mmCIF file of C-alpha atoms in Angstrom:
data_model
loop_
_atom_site.group_PDB
_atom_site.id
_atom_site.type_symbol
_atom_site.label_atom_id
_atom_site.label_comp_id
_atom_site.label_asym_id
_atom_site.label_seq_id
_atom_site.Cartn_x
_atom_site.Cartn_y
_atom_site.Cartn_z
ATOM 1 C CA GLY E 1 100.743 108.338 92.491
ATOM 2 C CA GLU E 2 98.141 105.680 93.304
ATOM 3 C CA SER E 3 99.485 102.530 94.872
ATOM 4 C CA VAL E 4 98.568 99.388 96.675
ATOM 5 C CA GLY E 5 100.910 98.242 99.392
ATOM 6 C CA LEU E 6 101.232 95.807 102.239
ATOM 7 C CA HIS E 7 102.065 96.470 105.884
ATOM 8 C CA LEU E 8 104.007 93.251 106.527
ATOM 9 C CA PRO E 9 106.299 91.641 103.993
ATOM 10 C CA THR E 10 106.549 88.340 105.919
ATOM 11 C CA LEU E 11 104.289 86.438 108.273
ATOM 12 C CA SER E 12 105.093 83.219 110.087
ATOM 13 C CA VAL E 13 102.355 81.257 111.876
ATOM 14 C CA GLN E 14 101.871 77.880 113.478
ATOM 15 C CA GLU E 15 99.712 75.292 111.771
ATOM 16 C CA GLY E 16 96.147 75.600 113.024
ATOM 17 C CA ASP E 17 96.435 79.269 113.958
ATOM 18 C CA ASN E 18 94.533 82.007 112.177
ATOM 19 C CA SER E 19 96.452 84.301 109.821
ATOM 20 C CA ILE E 20 95.746 87.925 109.032
ATOM 21 C CA ILE E 21 97.379 89.621 106.061
ATOM 22 C CA ASN E 22 96.928 93.368 105.687
ATOM 23 C CA CYS E 23 96.947 95.714 102.746
ATOM 24 C CA ALA E 24 96.706 99.500 102.387
ATOM 25 C CA TYR E 25 95.468 101.150 99.222
ATOM 26 C CA SER E 26 95.322 104.748 98.118
ATOM 27 C CA ASN E 27 92.914 104.847 95.185
ATOM 28 C CA SER E 28 89.550 105.688 96.715
ATOM 29 C CA ALA E 29 87.898 105.192 93.305
ATOM 30 C CA SER E 30 88.663 101.471 93.140
ATOM 31 C CA ASP E 31 85.695 99.322 92.146
ATOM 32 C CA TYR E 32 86.770 96.121 93.796
ATOM 33 C CA PHE E 33 89.646 94.364 95.472
ATOM 34 C CA ILE E 34 91.045 90.890 95.005
ATOM 35 C CA TRP E 35 93.331 88.617 96.957
ATOM 36 C CA TYR E 36 95.611 86.277 95.042
ATOM 37 C CA LYS E 37 97.823 83.465 96.296
ATOM 38 C CA GLN E 38 101.062 82.726 94.479
ATOM 39 C CA GLU E 39 103.050 79.592 95.200
ATOM 40 C CA SER E 40 106.660 79.323 94.165
ATOM 41 C CA GLY E 41 107.029 78.926 90.406
ATOM 42 C CA LYS E 42 103.327 79.339 89.723
ATOM 43 C CA GLY E 43 100.958 82.044 88.583
ATOM 44 C CA PRO E 44 98.655 83.975 90.924
ATOM 45 C CA GLN E 45 95.590 82.020 91.996
ATOM 46 C CA PHE E 46 92.346 83.861 92.741
ATOM 47 C CA ILE E 47 91.244 83.487 96.364
ATOM 48 C CA ILE E 48 88.445 85.948 97.006
ATOM 49 C CA ASP E 49 87.281 89.385 95.970
ATOM 50 C CA ILE E 50 85.143 92.115 97.452
ATOM 51 C CA ARG E 51 83.232 94.967 95.853
ATOM 52 C CA SER E 52 83.758 98.497 97.104
ATOM 53 C CA ASN E 53 80.159 98.672 98.375
ATOM 54 C CA MET E 54 80.772 95.800 100.796
ATOM 55 C CA ASP E 55 82.789 95.632 104.009
ATOM 56 C CA LYS E 56 83.037 91.889 104.512
ATOM 57 C CA ARG E 57 82.930 88.752 102.438
ATOM 58 C CA GLN E 58 83.495 85.159 103.480
ATOM 59 C CA GLY E 59 84.708 82.175 101.542
ATOM 60 C CA GLN E 60 85.913 78.750 102.519
ATOM 61 C CA ARG E 61 88.291 79.358 105.460
ATOM 62 C CA VAL E 62 88.949 82.893 104.220
ATOM 63 C CA THR E 63 87.377 86.236 105.031
ATOM 64 C CA VAL E 64 88.140 89.570 103.440
ATOM 65 C CA LEU E 65 87.446 92.804 105.283
ATOM 66 C CA LEU E 66 87.336 96.205 103.638
ATOM 67 C CA ASN E 67 87.578 99.443 105.603
ATOM 68 C CA LYS E 68 87.102 102.305 103.175
ATOM 69 C CA THR E 69 87.468 104.940 105.879
ATOM 70 C CA VAL E 70 91.129 104.129 106.386
ATOM 71 C CA LYS E 71 91.619 102.473 102.966
ATOM 72 C CA HIS E 72 92.569 99.150 104.458
ATOM 73 C CA LEU E 73 91.984 95.613 103.281
ATOM 74 C CA SER E 74 92.712 92.388 105.135
ATOM 75 C CA LEU E 75 92.635 88.668 104.414
ATOM 76 C CA GLN E 76 91.918 86.306 107.269
ATOM 77 C CA ILE E 77 92.728 82.622 106.893
ATOM 78 C CA ALA E 78 91.227 80.318 109.495
ATOM 79 C CA ALA E 79 93.053 77.224 110.748
ATOM 80 C CA THR E 80 96.096 77.873 108.587
ATOM 81 C CA GLN E 81 97.571 74.799 106.941
ATOM 82 C CA PRO E 82 101.046 74.111 105.488
ATOM 83 C CA GLY E 83 99.471 74.253 102.028
ATOM 84 C CA ASP E 84 98.608 77.888 102.678
ATOM 85 C CA SER E 85 102.300 78.813 102.593
ATOM 86 C CA ALA E 86 102.711 81.195 99.675
ATOM 87 C CA VAL E 87 102.984 84.864 98.754
ATOM 88 C CA TYR E 88 99.674 86.686 99.043
ATOM 89 C CA PHE E 89 98.935 89.727 96.913
ATOM 90 C CA CYS E 90 96.167 92.211 97.254
ATOM 91 C CA ALA E 91 95.105 93.880 94.034
ATOM 92 C CA GLU E 92 92.738 96.698 93.316
ATOM 93 C CA PHE E 93 90.705 97.277 90.196
ATOM 94 C CA GLY E 94 89.919 100.808 89.169
ATOM 95 C CA ARG E 95 90.965 103.878 87.287
ATOM 96 C CA SER E 96 93.823 106.077 88.350
ATOM 97 C CA GLY E 97 94.450 109.604 87.142
ATOM 98 C CA GLY E 98 92.089 109.358 84.184
ATOM 99 C CA SER E 99 93.709 106.223 82.851
ATOM 100 C CA ASN E 100 91.906 103.089 81.741
ATOM 101 C CA TYR E 101 90.662 100.546 84.249
ATOM 102 C CA LYS E 102 93.380 98.163 85.309
ATOM 103 C CA LEU E 103 94.368 95.687 87.985
ATOM 104 C CA THR E 104 97.094 97.083 90.273
ATOM 105 C CA PHE E 105 98.994 94.688 92.519
ATOM 106 C CA GLY E 106 100.710 95.270 95.838
ATOM 107 C CA LYS E 107 104.165 93.849 96.539
ATOM 108 C CA GLY E 108 103.040 90.753 98.431
ATOM 109 C CA THR E 109 103.312 89.124 101.842
ATOM 110 C CA LEU E 110 105.133 85.838 102.297
ATOM 111 C CA LEU E 111 103.137 83.553 104.591
ATOM 112 C CA THR E 112 105.050 80.666 106.148
ATOM 113 C CA VAL E 113 103.138 78.019 108.066
ATOM 114 C CA ASN E 114 105.179 76.029 110.565
ATOM 115 C CA PRO E 115 104.037 72.461 111.284
ATOM 116 C CA ASN J 1 88.760 72.268 81.329
ATOM 117 C CA ALA J 2 92.313 73.474 80.884
ATOM 118 C CA GLY J 3 93.301 76.737 82.459
ATOM 119 C CA VAL J 4 95.385 79.490 80.929
ATOM 120 C CA MET J 5 98.394 77.968 79.212
ATOM 121 C CA GLN J 6 101.711 79.649 78.612
ATOM 122 C CA ASN J 7 104.810 78.472 76.831
ATOM 123 C CA PRO J 8 107.628 78.198 77.098
ATOM 124 C CA ARG J 9 107.781 78.029 80.887
ATOM 125 C CA HIS J 10 111.433 79.041 80.846
ATOM 126 C CA LEU J 11 113.218 80.979 78.140
ATOM 127 C CA VAL J 12 116.876 81.938 77.987
ATOM 128 C CA ARG J 13 118.058 84.547 75.518
ATOM 129 C CA ARG J 14 121.279 86.430 74.923
ATOM 130 C CA ARG J 15 121.270 90.182 74.724
ATOM 131 C CA GLY J 16 120.061 91.366 71.353
ATOM 132 C CA GLN J 17 117.979 88.283 70.568
ATOM 133 C CA GLU J 18 114.204 88.163 70.292
ATOM 134 C CA ALA J 19 111.871 86.566 72.821
ATOM 135 C CA ARG J 20 108.409 85.257 71.920
ATOM 136 C CA LEU J 21 106.040 84.338 74.700
ATOM 137 C CA ARG J 22 102.784 82.558 73.968
ATOM 138 C CA CYS J 23 99.516 82.481 75.859
ATOM 139 C CA SER J 24 96.402 80.414 75.223
ATOM 140 C CA PRO J 25 93.430 81.709 77.227
ATOM 141 C CA MET J 26 90.907 79.542 78.990
ATOM 142 C CA LYS J 27 88.226 78.053 76.765
ATOM 143 C CA GLY J 28 85.504 80.598 76.179
ATOM 144 C CA HIS J 29 87.666 83.561 77.192
ATOM 145 C CA SER J 30 88.300 86.255 74.607
ATOM 146 C CA HIS J 31 90.073 88.830 76.789
ATOM 147 C CA VAL J 32 93.807 88.508 77.447
ATOM 148 C CA TYR J 33 96.114 90.488 79.713
ATOM 149 C CA TRP J 34 99.895 90.443 80.049
ATOM 150 C CA TYR J 35 101.757 91.283 83.253
ATOM 151 C CA ARG J 36 105.423 91.418 84.214
ATOM 152 C CA GLN J 37 106.759 90.443 87.624
ATOM 153 C CA LEU J 38 110.215 91.316 88.875
ATOM 154 C CA PRO J 39 111.695 89.292 91.788
ATOM 155 C CA GLU J 40 109.931 89.937 95.095
ATOM 156 C CA GLU J 41 107.523 92.400 93.509
ATOM 157 C CA GLY J 42 103.897 92.397 92.498
ATOM 158 C CA LEU J 43 102.680 92.046 88.967
ATOM 159 C CA LYS J 44 102.688 95.111 86.720
ATOM 160 C CA PHE J 45 100.084 95.478 84.000
ATOM 161 C CA MET J 46 101.448 95.651 80.464
ATOM 162 C CA VAL J 47 98.698 95.218 77.887
ATOM 163 C CA TYR J 48 95.074 94.185 77.436
ATOM 164 C CA LEU J 49 93.891 92.586 74.203
ATOM 165 C CA GLN J 50 90.750 91.195 72.691
ATOM 166 C CA LYS J 51 90.740 89.097 69.539
ATOM 167 C CA GLU J 52 92.589 91.098 66.846
ATOM 168 C CA ASN J 53 92.503 94.290 68.926
ATOM 169 C CA ILE J 54 94.796 95.991 71.409
ATOM 170 C CA ILE J 55 92.532 97.683 73.935
ATOM 171 C CA ASP J 56 95.036 99.142 76.384
ATOM 172 C CA GLU J 57 98.809 99.089 76.045
ATOM 173 C CA SER J 58 99.533 101.794 78.594
ATOM 174 C CA GLY J 59 101.865 99.495 80.551
ATOM 175 C CA MET J 60 103.988 98.452 77.606
ATOM 176 C CA PRO J 61 107.438 99.946 77.096
ATOM 177 C CA LYS J 62 107.345 102.185 74.051
ATOM 178 C CA GLU J 63 110.137 100.360 72.239
ATOM 179 C CA ARG J 64 111.001 96.722 71.566
ATOM 180 C CA PHE J 65 107.771 95.312 73.067
ATOM 181 C CA SER J 66 104.692 94.329 71.089
ATOM 182 C CA ALA J 67 101.678 92.098 71.605
ATOM 183 C CA GLU J 68 99.047 90.516 69.440
ATOM 184 C CA PHE J 69 96.028 88.270 69.809
ATOM 185 C CA PRO J 70 95.128 86.970 66.360
ATOM 186 C CA LYS J 71 91.784 85.582 65.324
ATOM 187 C CA GLU J 72 93.260 82.094 65.405
ATOM 188 C CA GLY J 73 95.981 80.924 67.747
ATOM 189 C CA PRO J 74 97.498 82.140 70.984
ATOM 190 C CA SER J 75 98.335 85.627 72.103
ATOM 191 C CA ILE J 76 101.988 86.525 71.559
ATOM 192 C CA LEU J 77 104.148 88.902 73.581
ATOM 193 C CA ARG J 78 107.222 89.767 71.582
ATOM 194 C CA ILE J 79 110.356 91.407 72.919
ATOM 195 C CA GLN J 80 112.918 92.457 70.356
ATOM 196 C CA GLN J 81 116.617 92.998 71.079
ATOM 197 C CA VAL J 82 116.314 91.853 74.660
ATOM 198 C CA VAL J 83 118.415 93.428 77.399
ATOM 199 C CA ARG J 84 119.264 92.136 80.876
ATOM 200 C CA GLY J 85 116.579 94.335 82.396
ATOM 201 C CA ASP J 86 113.941 92.348 80.534
ATOM 202 C CA SER J 87 114.663 89.333 82.758
ATOM 203 C CA ALA J 88 111.451 88.716 84.666
ATOM 204 C CA ALA J 89 108.437 86.451 84.911
ATOM 205 C CA TYR J 90 105.744 87.267 82.379
ATOM 206 C CA PHE J 91 102.207 86.237 83.214
ATOM 207 C CA CYS J 92 99.196 86.063 81.017
ATOM 208 C CA ALA J 93 95.629 86.203 82.340
ATOM 209 C CA SER J 94 92.295 85.773 80.622
ATOM 210 C CA SER J 95 88.690 86.597 81.377
ATOM 211 C CA ARG J 96 85.350 85.807 79.786
ATOM 212 C CA SER J 97 84.053 89.366 79.952
ATOM 213 C CA PRO J 98 85.727 92.754 79.633
ATOM 214 C CA ARG J 99 87.863 93.604 82.602
ATOM 215 C CA GLY J 100 86.021 94.989 85.529
ATOM 216 C CA SER J 101 83.117 92.639 85.186
ATOM 217 C CA ASP J 102 84.845 89.299 85.478
ATOM 218 C CA THR J 103 87.697 87.603 87.304
ATOM 219 C CA GLN J 104 91.063 87.325 85.607
ATOM 220 C CA TYR J 105 92.619 83.848 85.730
ATOM 221 C CA PHE J 106 96.375 83.565 85.440
ATOM 222 C CA GLY J 107 98.656 81.172 83.628
ATOM 223 C CA PRO J 108 101.819 79.637 85.126
ATOM 224 C CA GLY J 109 104.053 82.286 83.589
ATOM 225 C CA THR J 110 107.153 82.350 81.394
ATOM 226 C CA ARG J 111 110.404 83.038 83.165
ATOM 227 C CA LEU J 112 112.699 84.964 80.843
ATOM 228 C CA THR J 113 116.404 85.103 81.563
ATOM 229 C CA VAL J 114 118.601 87.361 79.477
ATOM 230 C CA LEU J 115 122.293 86.517 79.588
#
């Protein structure tokens, strides 16, 4: 079946370094992709999204790259800060197997920033 | 402007009891979505509602689970005769426009524990 998954379940970086979180997806019909940040005990917080007709989008300290050829999505965080420590989820929006449109989440990557 | 609100934040029920989870969308949002999250997993779509209408309930278990979004008041996710496997975090999200055309913003979640 269609799925969204992550290559690395955990990532540990030093404060000030850049972080890269990767995600693989399998639904080639997805309309767009979203990265969410979830801190402990809280709901997912929208970070950035990218439409399927784009390959790069930049926000404040974050960049999302989309490679449709290999169905790969990545989130780059520049100058990582302790406040960036959280679980990061990629999610895809699209239809799968004739079903209705829905948001499908991957399992998440735990990012730990060491001071 | 308040975000998505959910209550209670924590709910403890014994097997066989009923659980009622409430969600108030962001001001101006008329589209509500419910998701379930098991420990160390991503969110799984359950149901999508507009005011007084269930649009997509393809992610809802066929028995014991129901959802509503009345004309007045919050959206309610109701779980009858809870079992231990229902223990999870339940998140509500809302959007201004129908899904696919607008970002979904999440509430803080209700953590249900079934004893």
